[in-house]
Amino acid sequence: MKKGYWLVRADVTDMEKFKAYASLTPDIVANFGGKFLIRAGDYELVEGSTRSRNTVIEFPSYEKAKQCWQSEAYQNAKTLRKGGAELDIVLIEGCIE
């Protein structure tokens, strides 16, 4: 089974709102077997465009990545960051089983 990933790029405009959201996501992600591989570390843009924070989350399958995104828990957590951050989130199926 191929793994699934969330690629997340964020610009935070209100850190307090974003912290409320970010405090819930590790447990939600873990409930779907996910783990953070990269979470807002230093980076260097070498081509194209980006946002100020980058995160990669790995799931045991693409289906689990989608289930986490669609879950009631995650959808509720998302409401906490409204007005506090602009995100791009891409769900990707891994290429290796």
PDB file of N, CA and C in Angstrom:
ATOM      1  N   MET A   1       0.842  -1.183   0.000  1.00  0.00           N
ATOM      2  CA  MET A   1       0.000   0.000   0.000  1.00  0.00           C
ATOM      3  C   MET A   1       0.890   1.249   0.000  1.00  0.00           C
ATOM      4  N   LYS A   2       0.603   2.166  -0.890  1.00  0.00           N
ATOM      5  CA  LYS A   2       1.383   3.393  -0.981  1.00  0.00           C
ATOM      6  C   LYS A   2       1.005   4.355   0.139  1.00  0.00           C
ATOM      7  N   LYS A   3       2.011   5.029   0.667  1.00  0.00           N
ATOM      8  CA  LYS A   3       1.770   6.012   1.722  1.00  0.00           C
ATOM      9  C   LYS A   3       1.097   7.244   1.148  1.00  0.00           C
ATOM     10  N   GLY A   4       0.516   8.025   2.033  1.00  0.00           N
ATOM     11  CA  GLY A   4      -0.097   9.294   1.660  1.00  0.00           C
ATOM     12  C   GLY A   4       0.577  10.424   2.413  1.00  0.00           C
ATOM     13  N   TYR A   5       0.538  11.598   1.837  1.00  0.00           N
ATOM     14  CA  TYR A   5       1.209  12.762   2.419  1.00  0.00           C
ATOM     15  C   TYR A   5       0.323  13.995   2.319  1.00  0.00           C
ATOM     16  N   TRP A   6       0.486  14.862   3.299  1.00  0.00           N
ATOM     17  CA  TRP A   6      -0.033  16.218   3.203  1.00  0.00           C
ATOM     18  C   TRP A   6       1.179  17.116   3.017  1.00  0.00           C
ATOM     19  N   LEU A   7       1.155  17.941   1.988  1.00  0.00           N
ATOM     20  CA  LEU A   7       2.131  19.014   1.833  1.00  0.00           C
ATOM     21  C   LEU A   7       1.407  20.296   2.196  1.00  0.00           C
ATOM     22  N   VAL A   8       1.901  20.977   3.196  1.00  0.00           N
ATOM     23  CA  VAL A   8       1.216  22.150   3.729  1.00  0.00           C
ATOM     24  C   VAL A   8       2.150  23.354   3.663  1.00  0.00           C
ATOM     25  N   ARG A   9       1.641  24.426   3.097  1.00  0.00           N
ATOM     26  CA  ARG A   9       2.379  25.693   3.074  1.00  0.00           C
ATOM     27  C   ARG A   9       1.477  26.734   3.732  1.00  0.00           C
ATOM     28  N   ALA A  10       2.030  27.523   4.643  1.00  0.00           N
ATOM     29  CA  ALA A  10       1.191  28.449   5.408  1.00  0.00           C
ATOM     30  C   ALA A  10       1.844  29.815   5.563  1.00  0.00           C
ATOM     31  N   ASP A  11       1.005  30.827   5.540  1.00  0.00           N
ATOM     32  CA  ASP A  11       1.377  32.177   5.960  1.00  0.00           C
ATOM     33  C   ASP A  11       0.504  32.495   7.167  1.00  0.00           C
ATOM     34  N   VAL A  12       1.120  32.685   8.307  1.00  0.00           N
ATOM     35  CA  VAL A  12       0.396  32.955   9.553  1.00  0.00           C
ATOM     36  C   VAL A  12       0.232  34.460   9.710  1.00  0.00           C
ATOM     37  N   THR A  13      -1.007  34.881   9.944  1.00  0.00           N
ATOM     38  CA  THR A  13      -1.294  36.302  10.130  1.00  0.00           C
ATOM     39  C   THR A  13      -1.706  36.627  11.568  1.00  0.00           C
ATOM     40  N   ASP A  14      -2.136  35.616  12.307  1.00  0.00           N
ATOM     41  CA  ASP A  14      -2.506  35.781  13.718  1.00  0.00           C
ATOM     42  C   ASP A  14      -2.013  34.535  14.445  1.00  0.00           C
ATOM     43  N   MET A  15      -0.885  34.664  15.126  1.00  0.00           N
ATOM     44  CA  MET A  15      -0.235  33.507  15.743  1.00  0.00           C
ATOM     45  C   MET A  15      -1.097  32.859  16.819  1.00  0.00           C
ATOM     46  N   GLU A  16      -1.873  33.624  17.550  1.00  0.00           N
ATOM     47  CA  GLU A  16      -2.710  33.036  18.601  1.00  0.00           C
ATOM     48  C   GLU A  16      -3.788  32.130  17.998  1.00  0.00           C
ATOM     49  N   LYS A  17      -4.430  32.569  16.936  1.00  0.00           N
ATOM     50  CA  LYS A  17      -5.422  31.724  16.269  1.00  0.00           C
ATOM     51  C   LYS A  17      -4.754  30.484  15.683  1.00  0.00           C
ATOM     52  N   PHE A  18      -3.597  30.684  15.096  1.00  0.00           N
ATOM     53  CA  PHE A  18      -2.893  29.558  14.481  1.00  0.00           C
ATOM     54  C   PHE A  18      -2.444  28.554  15.548  1.00  0.00           C
ATOM     55  N   LYS A  19      -1.986  29.029  16.686  1.00  0.00           N
ATOM     56  CA  LYS A  19      -1.557  28.133  17.772  1.00  0.00           C
ATOM     57  C   LYS A  19      -2.721  27.278  18.269  1.00  0.00           C
ATOM     58  N   ALA A  20      -3.913  27.848  18.346  1.00  0.00           N
ATOM     59  CA  ALA A  20      -5.085  27.077  18.785  1.00  0.00           C
ATOM     60  C   ALA A  20      -5.332  25.919  17.824  1.00  0.00           C
ATOM     61  N   TYR A  21      -5.240  26.187  16.533  1.00  0.00           N
ATOM     62  CA  TYR A  21      -5.386  25.145  15.504  1.00  0.00           C
ATOM     63  C   TYR A  21      -4.239  24.147  15.584  1.00  0.00           C
ATOM     64  N   ALA A  22      -3.014  24.645  15.631  1.00  0.00           N
ATOM     65  CA  ALA A  22      -1.822  23.785  15.612  1.00  0.00           C
ATOM     66  C   ALA A  22      -1.725  22.899  16.853  1.00  0.00           C
ATOM     67  N   SER A  23      -2.319  23.307  17.949  1.00  0.00           N
ATOM     68  CA  SER A  23      -2.264  22.487  19.167  1.00  0.00           C
ATOM     69  C   SER A  23      -3.133  21.230  19.038  1.00  0.00           C
ATOM     70  N   LEU A  24      -4.129  21.255  18.160  1.00  0.00           N
ATOM     71  CA  LEU A  24      -5.029  20.109  17.986  1.00  0.00           C
ATOM     72  C   LEU A  24      -4.567  19.137  16.910  1.00  0.00           C
ATOM     73  N   THR A  25      -3.852  19.625  15.911  1.00  0.00           N
ATOM     74  CA  THR A  25      -3.559  18.786  14.752  1.00  0.00           C
ATOM     75  C   THR A  25      -2.684  17.565  15.040  1.00  0.00           C
ATOM     76  N   PRO A  26      -1.697  17.600  15.941  1.00  0.00           N
ATOM     77  CA  PRO A  26      -0.904  16.380  16.147  1.00  0.00           C
ATOM     78  C   PRO A  26      -1.738  15.173  16.588  1.00  0.00           C
ATOM     79  N   ASP A  27      -2.674  15.360  17.483  1.00  0.00           N
ATOM     80  CA  ASP A  27      -3.516  14.249  17.936  1.00  0.00           C
ATOM     81  C   ASP A  27      -4.457  13.774  16.831  1.00  0.00           C
ATOM     82  N   ILE A  28      -4.990  14.715  16.063  1.00  0.00           N
ATOM     83  CA  ILE A  28      -5.883  14.337  14.960  1.00  0.00           C
ATOM     84  C   ILE A  28      -5.111  13.525  13.938  1.00  0.00           C
ATOM     85  N   VAL A  29      -3.957  14.011  13.554  1.00  0.00           N
ATOM     86  CA  VAL A  29      -3.106  13.318  12.580  1.00  0.00           C
ATOM     87  C   VAL A  29      -2.736  11.930  13.099  1.00  0.00           C
ATOM     88  N   ALA A  30      -2.348  11.839  14.367  1.00  0.00           N
ATOM     89  CA  ALA A  30      -1.951  10.554  14.963  1.00  0.00           C
ATOM     90  C   ALA A  30      -3.104   9.549  14.957  1.00  0.00           C
ATOM     91  N   ASN A  31      -4.327  10.029  15.118  1.00  0.00           N
ATOM     92  CA  ASN A  31      -5.487   9.137  15.105  1.00  0.00           C
ATOM     93  C   ASN A  31      -5.677   8.441  13.760  1.00  0.00           C
ATOM     94  N   PHE A  32      -5.055   8.973  12.712  1.00  0.00           N
ATOM     95  CA  PHE A  32      -5.121   8.370  11.384  1.00  0.00           C
ATOM     96  C   PHE A  32      -3.784   7.750  10.986  1.00  0.00           C
ATOM     97  N   GLY A  33      -2.921   7.537  11.980  1.00  0.00           N
ATOM     98  CA  GLY A  33      -1.632   6.910  11.740  1.00  0.00           C
ATOM     99  C   GLY A  33      -0.601   7.839  11.142  1.00  0.00           C
ATOM    100  N   GLY A  34      -0.878   9.127  11.136  1.00  0.00           N
ATOM    101  CA  GLY A  34       0.034  10.093  10.530  1.00  0.00           C
ATOM    102  C   GLY A  34       1.125  10.551  11.472  1.00  0.00           C
ATOM    103  N   LYS A  35       2.203  11.049  10.868  1.00  0.00           N
ATOM    104  CA  LYS A  35       3.293  11.625  11.654  1.00  0.00           C
ATOM    105  C   LYS A  35       3.902  12.789  10.886  1.00  0.00           C
ATOM    106  N   PHE A  36       4.325  13.785  11.642  1.00  0.00           N
ATOM    107  CA  PHE A  36       4.953  14.957  11.053  1.00  0.00           C
ATOM    108  C   PHE A  36       6.395  14.616  10.687  1.00  0.00           C
ATOM    109  N   LEU A  37       6.754  14.821   9.427  1.00  0.00           N
ATOM    110  CA  LEU A  37       8.132  14.639   8.982  1.00  0.00           C
ATOM    111  C   LEU A  37       8.876  15.962   8.989  1.00  0.00           C
ATOM    112  N   ILE A  38       8.167  17.021   8.633  1.00  0.00           N
ATOM    113  CA  ILE A  38       8.723  18.381   8.610  1.00  0.00           C
ATOM    114  C   ILE A  38       7.652  19.291   9.176  1.00  0.00           C
ATOM    115  N   ARG A  39       8.072  20.163  10.095  1.00  0.00           N
ATOM    116  CA  ARG A  39       7.087  21.084  10.671  1.00  0.00           C
ATOM    117  C   ARG A  39       7.722  22.447  10.889  1.00  0.00           C
ATOM    118  N   ALA A  40       7.577  23.297   9.871  1.00  0.00           N
ATOM    119  CA  ALA A  40       7.965  24.708   9.964  1.00  0.00           C
ATOM    120  C   ALA A  40       9.445  24.919  10.262  1.00  0.00           C
ATOM    121  N   GLY A  41      10.320  24.089   9.739  1.00  0.00           N
ATOM    122  CA  GLY A  41      11.755  24.277   9.937  1.00  0.00           C
ATOM    123  C   GLY A  41      12.319  25.327   8.995  1.00  0.00           C
ATOM    124  N   ASP A  42      13.605  25.586   9.154  1.00  0.00           N
ATOM    125  CA  ASP A  42      14.285  26.505   8.250  1.00  0.00           C
ATOM    126  C   ASP A  42      14.235  25.946   6.836  1.00  0.00           C
ATOM    127  N   TYR A  43      14.204  26.825   5.856  1.00  0.00           N
ATOM    128  CA  TYR A  43      14.175  26.392   4.458  1.00  0.00           C
ATOM    129  C   TYR A  43      14.802  27.468   3.592  1.00  0.00           C
ATOM    130  N   GLU A  44      15.122  27.091   2.384  1.00  0.00           N
ATOM    131  CA  GLU A  44      15.636  28.014   1.389  1.00  0.00           C
ATOM    132  C   GLU A  44      14.856  27.805   0.099  1.00  0.00           C
ATOM    133  N   LEU A  45      14.203  28.823  -0.373  1.00  0.00           N
ATOM    134  CA  LEU A  45      13.489  28.756  -1.637  1.00  0.00           C
ATOM    135  C   LEU A  45      14.511  28.850  -2.764  1.00  0.00           C
ATOM    136  N   VAL A  46      14.596  27.825  -3.575  1.00  0.00           N
ATOM    137  CA  VAL A  46      15.567  27.825  -4.663  1.00  0.00           C
ATOM    138  C   VAL A  46      14.912  28.017  -6.024  1.00  0.00           C
ATOM    139  N   GLU A  47      13.587  27.881  -6.097  1.00  0.00           N
ATOM    140  CA  GLU A  47      12.882  28.133  -7.352  1.00  0.00           C
ATOM    141  C   GLU A  47      11.388  28.235  -7.069  1.00  0.00           C
ATOM    142  N   GLY A  48      10.706  29.076  -7.795  1.00  0.00           N
ATOM    143  CA  GLY A  48       9.263  29.190  -7.654  1.00  0.00           C
ATOM    144  C   GLY A  48       8.861  30.090  -6.499  1.00  0.00           C
ATOM    145  N   SER A  49       7.752  29.736  -5.862  1.00  0.00           N
ATOM    146  CA  SER A  49       7.227  30.538  -4.757  1.00  0.00           C
ATOM    147  C   SER A  49       6.895  29.626  -3.584  1.00  0.00           C
ATOM    148  N   THR A  50       6.760  30.224  -2.431  1.00  0.00           N
ATOM    149  CA  THR A  50       6.427  29.454  -1.230  1.00  0.00           C
ATOM    150  C   THR A  50       5.690  30.370  -0.256  1.00  0.00           C
ATOM    151  N   ARG A  51       5.373  29.822   0.873  1.00  0.00           N
ATOM    152  CA  ARG A  51       4.819  30.589   1.983  1.00  0.00           C
ATOM    153  C   ARG A  51       5.846  30.560   3.116  1.00  0.00           C
ATOM    154  N   SER A  52       5.537  31.172   4.234  1.00  0.00           N
ATOM    155  CA  SER A  52       6.527  31.330   5.302  1.00  0.00           C
ATOM    156  C   SER A  52       6.742  30.074   6.153  1.00  0.00           C
ATOM    157  N   ARG A  53       5.812  29.126   6.113  1.00  0.00           N
ATOM    158  CA  ARG A  53       5.944  27.872   6.883  1.00  0.00           C
ATOM    159  C   ARG A  53       5.624  26.697   5.970  1.00  0.00           C
ATOM    160  N   ASN A  54       6.378  25.620   6.113  1.00  0.00           N
ATOM    161  CA  ASN A  54       6.187  24.422   5.296  1.00  0.00           C
ATOM    162  C   ASN A  54       6.141  23.204   6.201  1.00  0.00           C
ATOM    163  N   THR A  55       5.211  22.296   5.906  1.00  0.00           N
ATOM    164  CA  THR A  55       5.029  21.098   6.723  1.00  0.00           C
ATOM    165  C   THR A  55       4.772  19.909   5.797  1.00  0.00           C
ATOM    166  N   VAL A  56       5.323  18.750   6.171  1.00  0.00           N
ATOM    167  CA  VAL A  56       5.043  17.500   5.470  1.00  0.00           C
ATOM    168  C   VAL A  56       4.578  16.487   6.512  1.00  0.00           C
ATOM    169  N   ILE A  57       3.420  15.879   6.257  1.00  0.00           N
ATOM    170  CA  ILE A  57       2.864  14.871   7.158  1.00  0.00           C
ATOM    171  C   ILE A  57       2.721  13.575   6.370  1.00  0.00           C
ATOM    172  N   GLU A  58       3.209  12.482   6.952  1.00  0.00           N
ATOM    173  CA  GLU A  58       3.137  11.170   6.300  1.00  0.00           C
ATOM    174  C   GLU A  58       2.046  10.327   6.951  1.00  0.00           C
ATOM    175  N   PHE A  59       1.274   9.630   6.120  1.00  0.00           N
ATOM    176  CA  PHE A  59       0.231   8.720   6.579  1.00  0.00           C
ATOM    177  C   PHE A  59       0.524   7.321   6.040  1.00  0.00           C
ATOM    178  N   PRO A  60       0.007   6.285   6.680  1.00  0.00           N
ATOM    179  CA  PRO A  60       0.270   4.924   6.213  1.00  0.00           C
ATOM    180  C   PRO A  60      -0.299   4.633   4.829  1.00  0.00           C
ATOM    181  N   SER A  61      -1.281   5.440   4.386  1.00  0.00           N
ATOM    182  CA  SER A  61      -1.864   5.258   3.054  1.00  0.00           C
ATOM    183  C   SER A  61      -2.462   6.592   2.595  1.00  0.00           C
ATOM    184  N   TYR A  62      -2.651   6.682   1.290  1.00  0.00           N
ATOM    185  CA  TYR A  62      -3.310   7.850   0.713  1.00  0.00           C
ATOM    186  C   TYR A  62      -4.738   7.951   1.246  1.00  0.00           C
ATOM    187  N   GLU A  63      -5.383   6.801   1.403  1.00  0.00           N
ATOM    188  CA  GLU A  63      -6.751   6.775   1.922  1.00  0.00           C
ATOM    189  C   GLU A  63      -6.805   7.356   3.333  1.00  0.00           C
ATOM    190  N   LYS A  64      -5.828   7.019   4.189  1.00  0.00           N
ATOM    191  CA  LYS A  64      -5.793   7.574   5.554  1.00  0.00           C
ATOM    192  C   LYS A  64      -5.565   9.080   5.525  1.00  0.00           C
ATOM    193  N   ALA A  65      -4.741   9.547   4.590  1.00  0.00           N
ATOM    194  CA  ALA A  65      -4.513  10.990   4.456  1.00  0.00           C
ATOM    195  C   ALA A  65      -5.815  11.703   4.114  1.00  0.00           C
ATOM    196  N   LYS A  66      -6.586  11.126   3.202  1.00  0.00           N
ATOM    197  CA  LYS A  66      -7.878  11.710   2.825  1.00  0.00           C
ATOM    198  C   LYS A  66      -8.874  11.632   3.977  1.00  0.00           C
ATOM    199  N   GLN A  67      -8.905  10.498   4.674  1.00  0.00           N
ATOM    200  CA  GLN A  67      -9.834  10.341   5.800  1.00  0.00           C
ATOM    201  C   GLN A  67      -9.551  11.371   6.887  1.00  0.00           C
ATOM    202  N   CYS A  68      -8.281  11.620   7.146  1.00  0.00           N
ATOM    203  CA  CYS A  68      -7.922  12.617   8.155  1.00  0.00           C
ATOM    204  C   CYS A  68      -8.424  13.990   7.730  1.00  0.00           C
ATOM    205  N   TRP A  69      -8.162  14.360   6.480  1.00  0.00           N
ATOM    206  CA  TRP A  69      -8.611  15.655   5.954  1.00  0.00           C
ATOM    207  C   TRP A  69     -10.132  15.794   6.071  1.00  0.00           C
ATOM    208  N   GLN A  70     -10.853  14.728   5.750  1.00  0.00           N
ATOM    209  CA  GLN A  70     -12.303  14.765   5.736  1.00  0.00           C
ATOM    210  C   GLN A  70     -12.934  14.594   7.120  1.00  0.00           C
ATOM    211  N   SER A  71     -12.139  14.242   8.104  1.00  0.00           N
ATOM    212  CA  SER A  71     -12.693  13.931   9.427  1.00  0.00           C
ATOM    213  C   SER A  71     -13.349  15.146  10.073  1.00  0.00           C
ATOM    214  N   GLU A  72     -14.338  14.857  10.876  1.00  0.00           N
ATOM    215  CA  GLU A  72     -15.026  15.915  11.615  1.00  0.00           C
ATOM    216  C   GLU A  72     -14.055  16.644  12.534  1.00  0.00           C
ATOM    217  N   ALA A  73     -13.150  15.887  13.157  1.00  0.00           N
ATOM    218  CA  ALA A  73     -12.186  16.500  14.077  1.00  0.00           C
ATOM    219  C   ALA A  73     -11.314  17.524  13.358  1.00  0.00           C
ATOM    220  N   TYR A  74     -10.804  17.168  12.171  1.00  0.00           N
ATOM    221  CA  TYR A  74      -9.948  18.115  11.453  1.00  0.00           C
ATOM    222  C   TYR A  74     -10.760  19.297  10.927  1.00  0.00           C
ATOM    223  N   GLN A  75     -11.924  19.044  10.408  1.00  0.00           N
ATOM    224  CA  GLN A  75     -12.761  20.139   9.905  1.00  0.00           C
ATOM    225  C   GLN A  75     -13.103  21.123  11.026  1.00  0.00           C
ATOM    226  N   ASN A  76     -13.332  20.610  12.236  1.00  0.00           N
ATOM    227  CA  ASN A  76     -13.579  21.496  13.381  1.00  0.00           C
ATOM    228  C   ASN A  76     -12.329  22.283  13.750  1.00  0.00           C
ATOM    229  N   ALA A  77     -11.175  21.626  13.729  1.00  0.00           N
ATOM    230  CA  ALA A  77      -9.912  22.309  14.061  1.00  0.00           C
ATOM    231  C   ALA A  77      -9.642  23.442  13.072  1.00  0.00           C
ATOM    232  N   LYS A  78      -9.952  23.214  11.802  1.00  0.00           N
ATOM    233  CA  LYS A  78      -9.724  24.236  10.772  1.00  0.00           C
ATOM    234  C   LYS A  78     -10.419  25.547  11.091  1.00  0.00           C
ATOM    235  N   THR A  79     -11.570  25.475  11.734  1.00  0.00           N
ATOM    236  CA  THR A  79     -12.316  26.705  12.028  1.00  0.00           C
ATOM    237  C   THR A  79     -11.544  27.609  12.986  1.00  0.00           C
ATOM    238  N   LEU A  80     -10.659  27.031  13.799  1.00  0.00           N
ATOM    239  CA  LEU A  80      -9.892  27.820  14.763  1.00  0.00           C
ATOM    240  C   LEU A  80      -8.851  28.709  14.098  1.00  0.00           C
ATOM    241  N   ARG A  81      -8.393  28.334  12.909  1.00  0.00           N
ATOM    242  CA  ARG A  81      -7.366  29.140  12.234  1.00  0.00           C
ATOM    243  C   ARG A  81      -7.955  30.167  11.277  1.00  0.00           C
ATOM    244  N   LYS A  82      -9.287  30.191  11.141  1.00  0.00           N
ATOM    245  CA  LYS A  82      -9.930  31.157  10.245  1.00  0.00           C
ATOM    246  C   LYS A  82      -9.513  32.573  10.640  1.00  0.00           C
ATOM    247  N   GLY A  83      -9.008  33.311   9.674  1.00  0.00           N
ATOM    248  CA  GLY A  83      -8.537  34.665   9.947  1.00  0.00           C
ATOM    249  C   GLY A  83      -7.165  34.711  10.568  1.00  0.00           C
ATOM    250  N   GLY A  84      -6.564  33.541  10.780  1.00  0.00           N
ATOM    251  CA  GLY A  84      -5.242  33.499  11.405  1.00  0.00           C
ATOM    252  C   GLY A  84      -4.142  32.979  10.506  1.00  0.00           C
ATOM    253  N   ALA A  85      -4.537  32.362   9.374  1.00  0.00           N
ATOM    254  CA  ALA A  85      -3.519  31.827   8.466  1.00  0.00           C
ATOM    255  C   ALA A  85      -4.136  31.494   7.115  1.00  0.00           C
ATOM    256  N   GLU A  86      -3.324  31.635   6.103  1.00  0.00           N
ATOM    257  CA  GLU A  86      -3.671  31.200   4.750  1.00  0.00           C
ATOM    258  C   GLU A  86      -2.857  29.950   4.473  1.00  0.00           C
ATOM    259  N   LEU A  87      -3.518  28.858   4.090  1.00  0.00           N
ATOM    260  CA  LEU A  87      -2.826  27.595   3.848  1.00  0.00           C
ATOM    261  C   LEU A  87      -3.084  27.078   2.444  1.00  0.00           C
ATOM    262  N   ASP A  88      -2.081  26.400   1.907  1.00  0.00           N
ATOM    263  CA  ASP A  88      -2.219  25.535   0.743  1.00  0.00           C
ATOM    264  C   ASP A  88      -1.951  24.138   1.266  1.00  0.00           C
ATOM    265  N   ILE A  89      -2.865  23.206   1.040  1.00  0.00           N
ATOM    266  CA  ILE A  89      -2.672  21.824   1.474  1.00  0.00           C
ATOM    267  C   ILE A  89      -2.918  20.923   0.274  1.00  0.00           C
ATOM    268  N   VAL A  90      -1.934  20.087  -0.015  1.00  0.00           N
ATOM    269  CA  VAL A  90      -2.026  19.147  -1.126  1.00  0.00           C
ATOM    270  C   VAL A  90      -1.913  17.742  -0.564  1.00  0.00           C
ATOM    271  N   LEU A  91      -2.875  16.873  -0.870  1.00  0.00           N
ATOM    272  CA  LEU A  91      -2.796  15.462  -0.502  1.00  0.00           C
ATOM    273  C   LEU A  91      -2.173  14.723  -1.671  1.00  0.00           C
ATOM    274  N   ILE A  92      -1.135  13.928  -1.378  1.00  0.00           N
ATOM    275  CA  ILE A  92      -0.377  13.259  -2.431  1.00  0.00           C
ATOM    276  C   ILE A  92      -0.212  11.792  -2.102  1.00  0.00           C
ATOM    277  N   GLU A  93      -0.386  10.950  -3.111  1.00  0.00           N
ATOM    278  CA  GLU A  93      -0.110   9.516  -2.964  1.00  0.00           C
ATOM    279  C   GLU A  93       1.365   9.286  -3.226  1.00  0.00           C
ATOM    280  N   GLY A  94       2.007   8.538  -2.312  1.00  0.00           N
ATOM    281  CA  GLY A  94       3.415   8.216  -2.497  1.00  0.00           C
ATOM    282  C   GLY A  94       3.624   7.308  -3.689  1.00  0.00           C
ATOM    283  N   CYS A  95       4.855   7.209  -4.149  1.00  0.00           N
ATOM    284  CA  CYS A  95       5.129   6.421  -5.338  1.00  0.00           C
ATOM    285  C   CYS A  95       5.752   5.067  -5.007  1.00  0.00           C
ATOM    286  N   ILE A  96       6.066   4.821  -3.753  1.00  0.00           N
ATOM    287  CA  ILE A  96       6.693   3.567  -3.345  1.00  0.00           C
ATOM    288  C   ILE A  96       5.825   2.876  -2.306  1.00  0.00           C
ATOM    289  N   GLU A  97       5.651   1.582  -2.469  1.00  0.00           N
ATOM    290  CA  GLU A  97       4.847   0.810  -1.494  1.00  0.00           C
ATOM    291  C   GLU A  97       5.709   0.337  -0.360  1.00  0.00           C
TER     292      GLU A  97
END
